mmCIF file with all atom_site columns, C-alpha atoms in Angstrom:
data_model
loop_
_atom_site.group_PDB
_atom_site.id
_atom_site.type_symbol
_atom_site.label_atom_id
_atom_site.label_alt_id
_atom_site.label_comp_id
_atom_site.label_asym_id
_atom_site.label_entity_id
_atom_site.label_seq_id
_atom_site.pdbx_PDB_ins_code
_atom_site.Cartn_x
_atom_site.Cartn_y
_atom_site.Cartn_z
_atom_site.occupancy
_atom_site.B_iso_or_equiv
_atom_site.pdbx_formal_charge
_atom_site.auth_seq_id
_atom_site.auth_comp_id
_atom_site.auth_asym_id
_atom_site.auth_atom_id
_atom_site.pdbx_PDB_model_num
ATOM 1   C CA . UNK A 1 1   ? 173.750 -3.478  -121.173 1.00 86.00 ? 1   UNK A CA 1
ATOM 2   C CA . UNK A 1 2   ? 170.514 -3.393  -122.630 1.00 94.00 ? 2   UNK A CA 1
ATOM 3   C CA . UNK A 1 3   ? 169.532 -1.458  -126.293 1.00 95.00 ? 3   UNK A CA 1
ATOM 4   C CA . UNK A 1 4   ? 166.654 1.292   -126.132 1.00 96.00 ? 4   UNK A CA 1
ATOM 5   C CA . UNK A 1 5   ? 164.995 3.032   -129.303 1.00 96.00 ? 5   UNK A CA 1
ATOM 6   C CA . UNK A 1 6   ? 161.985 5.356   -128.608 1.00 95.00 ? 6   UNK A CA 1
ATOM 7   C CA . UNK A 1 7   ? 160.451 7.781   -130.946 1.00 95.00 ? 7   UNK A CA 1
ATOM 8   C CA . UNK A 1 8   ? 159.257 11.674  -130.313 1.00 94.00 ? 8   UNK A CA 1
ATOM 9   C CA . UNK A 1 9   ? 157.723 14.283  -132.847 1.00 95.00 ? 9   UNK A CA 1
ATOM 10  C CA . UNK A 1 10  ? 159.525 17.658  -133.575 1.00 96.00 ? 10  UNK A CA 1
ATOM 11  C CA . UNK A 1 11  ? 157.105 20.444  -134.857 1.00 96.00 ? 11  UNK A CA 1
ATOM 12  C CA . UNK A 1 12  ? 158.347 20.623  -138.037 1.00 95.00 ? 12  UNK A CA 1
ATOM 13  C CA . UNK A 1 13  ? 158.821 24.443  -137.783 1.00 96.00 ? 13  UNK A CA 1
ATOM 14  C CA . UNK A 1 14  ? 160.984 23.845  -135.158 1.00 96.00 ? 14  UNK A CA 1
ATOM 15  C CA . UNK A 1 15  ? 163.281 21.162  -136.789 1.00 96.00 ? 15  UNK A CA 1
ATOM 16  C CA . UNK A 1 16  ? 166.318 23.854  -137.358 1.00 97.00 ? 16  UNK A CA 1
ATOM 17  C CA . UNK A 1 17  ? 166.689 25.038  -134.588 1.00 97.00 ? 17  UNK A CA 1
ATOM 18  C CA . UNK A 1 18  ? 166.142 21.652  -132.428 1.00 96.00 ? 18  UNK A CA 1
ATOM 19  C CA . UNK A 1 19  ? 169.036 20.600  -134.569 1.00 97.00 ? 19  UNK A CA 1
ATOM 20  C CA . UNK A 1 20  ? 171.361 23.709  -133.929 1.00 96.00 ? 20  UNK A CA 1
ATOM 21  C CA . UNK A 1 21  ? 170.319 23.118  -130.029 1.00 95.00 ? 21  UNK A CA 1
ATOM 22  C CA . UNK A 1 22  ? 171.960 19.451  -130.242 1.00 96.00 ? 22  UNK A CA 1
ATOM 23  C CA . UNK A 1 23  ? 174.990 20.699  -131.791 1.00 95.00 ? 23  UNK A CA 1
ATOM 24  C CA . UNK A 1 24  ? 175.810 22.791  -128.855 1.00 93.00 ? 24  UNK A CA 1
ATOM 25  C CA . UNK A 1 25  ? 174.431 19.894  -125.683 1.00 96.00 ? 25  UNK A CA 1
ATOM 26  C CA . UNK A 1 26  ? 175.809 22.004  -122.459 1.00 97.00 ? 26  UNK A CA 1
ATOM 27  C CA . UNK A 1 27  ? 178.788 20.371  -121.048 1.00 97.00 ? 27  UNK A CA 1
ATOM 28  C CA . UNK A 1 28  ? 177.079 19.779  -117.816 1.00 98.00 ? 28  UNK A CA 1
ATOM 29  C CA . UNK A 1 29  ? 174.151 18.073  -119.238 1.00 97.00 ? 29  UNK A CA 1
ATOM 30  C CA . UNK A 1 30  ? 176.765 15.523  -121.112 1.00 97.00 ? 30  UNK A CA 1
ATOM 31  C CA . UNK A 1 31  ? 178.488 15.131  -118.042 1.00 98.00 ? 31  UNK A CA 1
ATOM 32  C CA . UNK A 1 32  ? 175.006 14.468  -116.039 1.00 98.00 ? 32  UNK A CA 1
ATOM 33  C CA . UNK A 1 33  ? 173.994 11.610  -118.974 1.00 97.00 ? 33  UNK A CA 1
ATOM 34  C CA . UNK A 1 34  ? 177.116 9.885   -118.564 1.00 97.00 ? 34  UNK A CA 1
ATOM 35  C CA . UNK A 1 35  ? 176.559 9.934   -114.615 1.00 97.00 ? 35  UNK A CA 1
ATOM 36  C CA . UNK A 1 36  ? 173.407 8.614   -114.960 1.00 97.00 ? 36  UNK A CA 1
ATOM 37  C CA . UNK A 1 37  ? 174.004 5.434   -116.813 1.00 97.00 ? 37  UNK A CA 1
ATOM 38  C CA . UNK A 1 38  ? 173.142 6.750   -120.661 1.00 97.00 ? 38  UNK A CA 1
ATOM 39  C CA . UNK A 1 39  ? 175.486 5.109   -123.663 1.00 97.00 ? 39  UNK A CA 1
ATOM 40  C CA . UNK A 1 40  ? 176.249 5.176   -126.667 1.00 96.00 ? 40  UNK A CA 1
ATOM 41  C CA . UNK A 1 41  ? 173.096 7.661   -127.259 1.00 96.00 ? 41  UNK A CA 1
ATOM 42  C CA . UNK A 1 42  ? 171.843 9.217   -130.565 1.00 97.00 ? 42  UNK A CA 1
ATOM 43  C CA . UNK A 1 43  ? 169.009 11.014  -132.200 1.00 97.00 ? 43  UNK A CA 1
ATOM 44  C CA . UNK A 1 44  ? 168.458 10.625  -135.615 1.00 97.00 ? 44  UNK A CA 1
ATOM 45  C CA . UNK A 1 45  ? 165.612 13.333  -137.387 1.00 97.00 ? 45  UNK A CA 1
ATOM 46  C CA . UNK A 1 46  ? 163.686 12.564  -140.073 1.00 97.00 ? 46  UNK A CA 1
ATOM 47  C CA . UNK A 1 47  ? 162.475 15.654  -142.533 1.00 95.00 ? 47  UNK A CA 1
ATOM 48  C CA . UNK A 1 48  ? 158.791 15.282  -141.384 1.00 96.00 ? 48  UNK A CA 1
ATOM 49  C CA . UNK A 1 49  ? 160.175 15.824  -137.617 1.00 96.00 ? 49  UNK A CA 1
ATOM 50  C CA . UNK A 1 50  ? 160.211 12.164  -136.653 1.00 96.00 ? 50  UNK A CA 1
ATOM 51  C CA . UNK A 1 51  ? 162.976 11.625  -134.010 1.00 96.00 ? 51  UNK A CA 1
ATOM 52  C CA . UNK A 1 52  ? 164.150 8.579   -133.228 1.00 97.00 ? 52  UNK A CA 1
ATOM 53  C CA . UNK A 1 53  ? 166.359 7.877   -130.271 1.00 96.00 ? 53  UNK A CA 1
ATOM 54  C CA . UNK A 1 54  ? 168.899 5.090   -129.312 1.00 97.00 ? 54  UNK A CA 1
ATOM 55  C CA . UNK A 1 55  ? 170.172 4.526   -126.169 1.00 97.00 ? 55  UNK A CA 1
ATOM 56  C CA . UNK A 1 56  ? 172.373 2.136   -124.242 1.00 97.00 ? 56  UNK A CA 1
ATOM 57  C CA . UNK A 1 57  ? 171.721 1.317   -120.247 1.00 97.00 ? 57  UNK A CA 1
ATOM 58  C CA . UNK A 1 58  ? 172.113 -1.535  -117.697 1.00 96.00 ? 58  UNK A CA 1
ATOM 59  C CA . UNK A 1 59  ? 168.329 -0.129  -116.855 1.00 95.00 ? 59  UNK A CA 1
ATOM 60  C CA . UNK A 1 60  ? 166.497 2.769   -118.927 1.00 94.00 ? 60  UNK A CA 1
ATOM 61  C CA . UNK A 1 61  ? 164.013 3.417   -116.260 1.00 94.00 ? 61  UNK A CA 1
ATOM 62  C CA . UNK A 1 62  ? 167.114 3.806   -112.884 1.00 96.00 ? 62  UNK A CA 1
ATOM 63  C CA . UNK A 1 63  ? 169.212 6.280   -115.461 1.00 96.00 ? 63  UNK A CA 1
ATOM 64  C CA . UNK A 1 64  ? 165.768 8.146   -115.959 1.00 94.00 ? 64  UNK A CA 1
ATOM 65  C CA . UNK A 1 65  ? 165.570 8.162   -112.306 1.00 95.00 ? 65  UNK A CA 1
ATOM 66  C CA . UNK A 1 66  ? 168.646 9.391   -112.160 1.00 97.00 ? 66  UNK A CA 1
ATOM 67  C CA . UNK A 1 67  ? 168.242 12.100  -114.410 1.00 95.00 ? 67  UNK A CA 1
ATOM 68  C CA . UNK A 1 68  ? 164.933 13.365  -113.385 1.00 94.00 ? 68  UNK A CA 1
ATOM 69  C CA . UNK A 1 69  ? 167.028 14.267  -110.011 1.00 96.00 ? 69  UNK A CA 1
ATOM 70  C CA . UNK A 1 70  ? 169.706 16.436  -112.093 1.00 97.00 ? 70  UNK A CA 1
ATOM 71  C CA . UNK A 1 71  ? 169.115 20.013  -111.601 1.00 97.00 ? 71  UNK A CA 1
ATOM 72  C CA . UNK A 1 72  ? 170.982 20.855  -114.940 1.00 97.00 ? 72  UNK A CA 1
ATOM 73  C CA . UNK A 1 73  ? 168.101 18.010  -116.789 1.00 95.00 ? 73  UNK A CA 1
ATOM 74  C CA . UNK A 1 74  ? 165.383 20.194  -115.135 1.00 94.00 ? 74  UNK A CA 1
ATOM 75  C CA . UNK A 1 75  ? 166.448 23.361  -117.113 1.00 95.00 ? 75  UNK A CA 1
ATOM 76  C CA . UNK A 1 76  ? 167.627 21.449  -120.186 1.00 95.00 ? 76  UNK A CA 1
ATOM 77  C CA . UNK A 1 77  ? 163.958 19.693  -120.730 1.00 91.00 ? 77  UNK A CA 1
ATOM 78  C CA . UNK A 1 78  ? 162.323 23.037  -120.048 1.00 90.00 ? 78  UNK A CA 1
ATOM 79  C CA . UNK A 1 79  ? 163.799 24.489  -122.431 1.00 91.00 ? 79  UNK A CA 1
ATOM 80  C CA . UNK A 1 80  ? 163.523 21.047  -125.119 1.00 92.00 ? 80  UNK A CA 1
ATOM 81  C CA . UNK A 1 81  ? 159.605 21.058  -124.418 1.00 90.00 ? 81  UNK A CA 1
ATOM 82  C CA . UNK A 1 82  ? 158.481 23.795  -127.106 1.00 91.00 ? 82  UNK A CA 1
ATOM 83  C CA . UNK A 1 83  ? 159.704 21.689  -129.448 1.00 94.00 ? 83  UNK A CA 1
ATOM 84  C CA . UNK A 1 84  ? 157.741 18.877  -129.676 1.00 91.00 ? 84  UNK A CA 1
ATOM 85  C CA . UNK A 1 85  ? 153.620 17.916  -129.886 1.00 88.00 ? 85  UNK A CA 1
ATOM 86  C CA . UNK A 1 86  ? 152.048 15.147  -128.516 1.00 83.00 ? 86  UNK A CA 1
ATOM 87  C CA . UNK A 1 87  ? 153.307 14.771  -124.935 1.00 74.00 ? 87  UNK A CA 1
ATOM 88  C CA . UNK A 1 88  ? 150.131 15.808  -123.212 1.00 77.00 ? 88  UNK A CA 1
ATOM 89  C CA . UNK A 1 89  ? 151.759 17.685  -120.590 1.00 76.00 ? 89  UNK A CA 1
ATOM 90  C CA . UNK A 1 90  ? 154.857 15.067  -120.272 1.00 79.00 ? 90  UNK A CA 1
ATOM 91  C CA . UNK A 1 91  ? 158.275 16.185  -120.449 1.00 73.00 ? 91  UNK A CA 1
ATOM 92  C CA . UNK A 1 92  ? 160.009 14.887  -123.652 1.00 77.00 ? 92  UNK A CA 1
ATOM 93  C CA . UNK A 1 93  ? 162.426 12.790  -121.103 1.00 78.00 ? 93  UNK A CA 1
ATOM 94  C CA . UNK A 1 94  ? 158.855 11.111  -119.965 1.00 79.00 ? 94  UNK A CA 1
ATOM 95  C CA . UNK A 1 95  ? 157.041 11.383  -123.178 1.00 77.00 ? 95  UNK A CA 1
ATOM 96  C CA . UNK A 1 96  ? 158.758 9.338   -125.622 1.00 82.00 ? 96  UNK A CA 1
ATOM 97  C CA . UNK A 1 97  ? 156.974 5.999   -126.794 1.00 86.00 ? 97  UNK A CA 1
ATOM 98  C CA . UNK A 1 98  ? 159.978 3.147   -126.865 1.00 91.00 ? 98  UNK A CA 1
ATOM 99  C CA . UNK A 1 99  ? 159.836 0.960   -129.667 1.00 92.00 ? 99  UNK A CA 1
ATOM 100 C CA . UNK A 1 100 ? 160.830 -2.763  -129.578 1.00 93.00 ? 100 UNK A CA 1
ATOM 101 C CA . UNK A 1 101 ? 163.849 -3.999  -130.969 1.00 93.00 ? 101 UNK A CA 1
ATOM 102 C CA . UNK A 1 102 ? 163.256 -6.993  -133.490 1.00 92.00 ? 102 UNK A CA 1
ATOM 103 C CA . UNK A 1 103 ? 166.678 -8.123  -134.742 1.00 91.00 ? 103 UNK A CA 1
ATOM 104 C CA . UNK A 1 104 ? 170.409 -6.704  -133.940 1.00 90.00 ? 104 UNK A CA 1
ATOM 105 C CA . UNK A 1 105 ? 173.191 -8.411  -135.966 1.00 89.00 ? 105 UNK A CA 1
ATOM 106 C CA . UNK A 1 106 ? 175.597 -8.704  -133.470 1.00 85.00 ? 106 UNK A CA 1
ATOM 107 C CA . UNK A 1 107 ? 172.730 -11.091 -131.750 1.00 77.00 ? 107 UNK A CA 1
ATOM 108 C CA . UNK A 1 108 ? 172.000 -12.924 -134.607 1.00 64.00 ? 108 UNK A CA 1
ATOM 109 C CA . UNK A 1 109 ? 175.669 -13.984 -134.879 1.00 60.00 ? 109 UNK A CA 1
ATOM 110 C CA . UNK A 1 110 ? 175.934 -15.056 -130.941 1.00 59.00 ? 110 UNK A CA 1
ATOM 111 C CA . UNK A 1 111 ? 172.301 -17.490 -132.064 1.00 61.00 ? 111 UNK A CA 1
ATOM 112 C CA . UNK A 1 112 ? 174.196 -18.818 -134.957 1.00 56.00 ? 112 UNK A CA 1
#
């Protein structure tokens, strides 16, 4: 299982209520992340509206496949896209930049 971070923006007006939205993830939409192939998945906000993401798969791109053909992700990312800027007519499940991972501990022991 491979690690995945990517990074979005959150208009920082919006950062209250994109918060109160997570706290409350539909049941189905859970459901449909696990079925897909997402673990162990976070998002972490920043106070400037920088959110990072972490995500465990066997392949990030076959789970976003996967997703993209959920009718419950359809409604869920409509309704996600008025929160952030900069994803030039991308949904936010398609416009997140991934960042590269550098060093994870538990690697650095197995290399020891």
């Amino acid at each position: 299982m491979a690690r995945y971070c990517f990074q979005l923006q959150i208009r920082p007006e919006r950062m209250a209520e994109y918060a109160e939205r997570h706290r409350a993830v539909w049941p189905e939409m859970r459901a449909a992340l696990r079925e897909t192939g997402w673990r162990n998945y976070s998002l972490f906000l920043r106070e400037d509206g920088l959110l990072i993401g972490h995500v465990e798969a066997d392949d990030l791109a076959a789970a976003q496949a996967a997703m993209a053909e959920t009718e419950v992700n359809a409604r869920w990312q409509a309704e996600m896209a008025q929160f952030f800027t900069g994803l030039d007519g991308r949904g936010p499940d398609e416009g997140f930049a991934l960042l590269t991972e550098v060093f994870h501990l538990d690697d650095e022991r197995a290399s020891a």
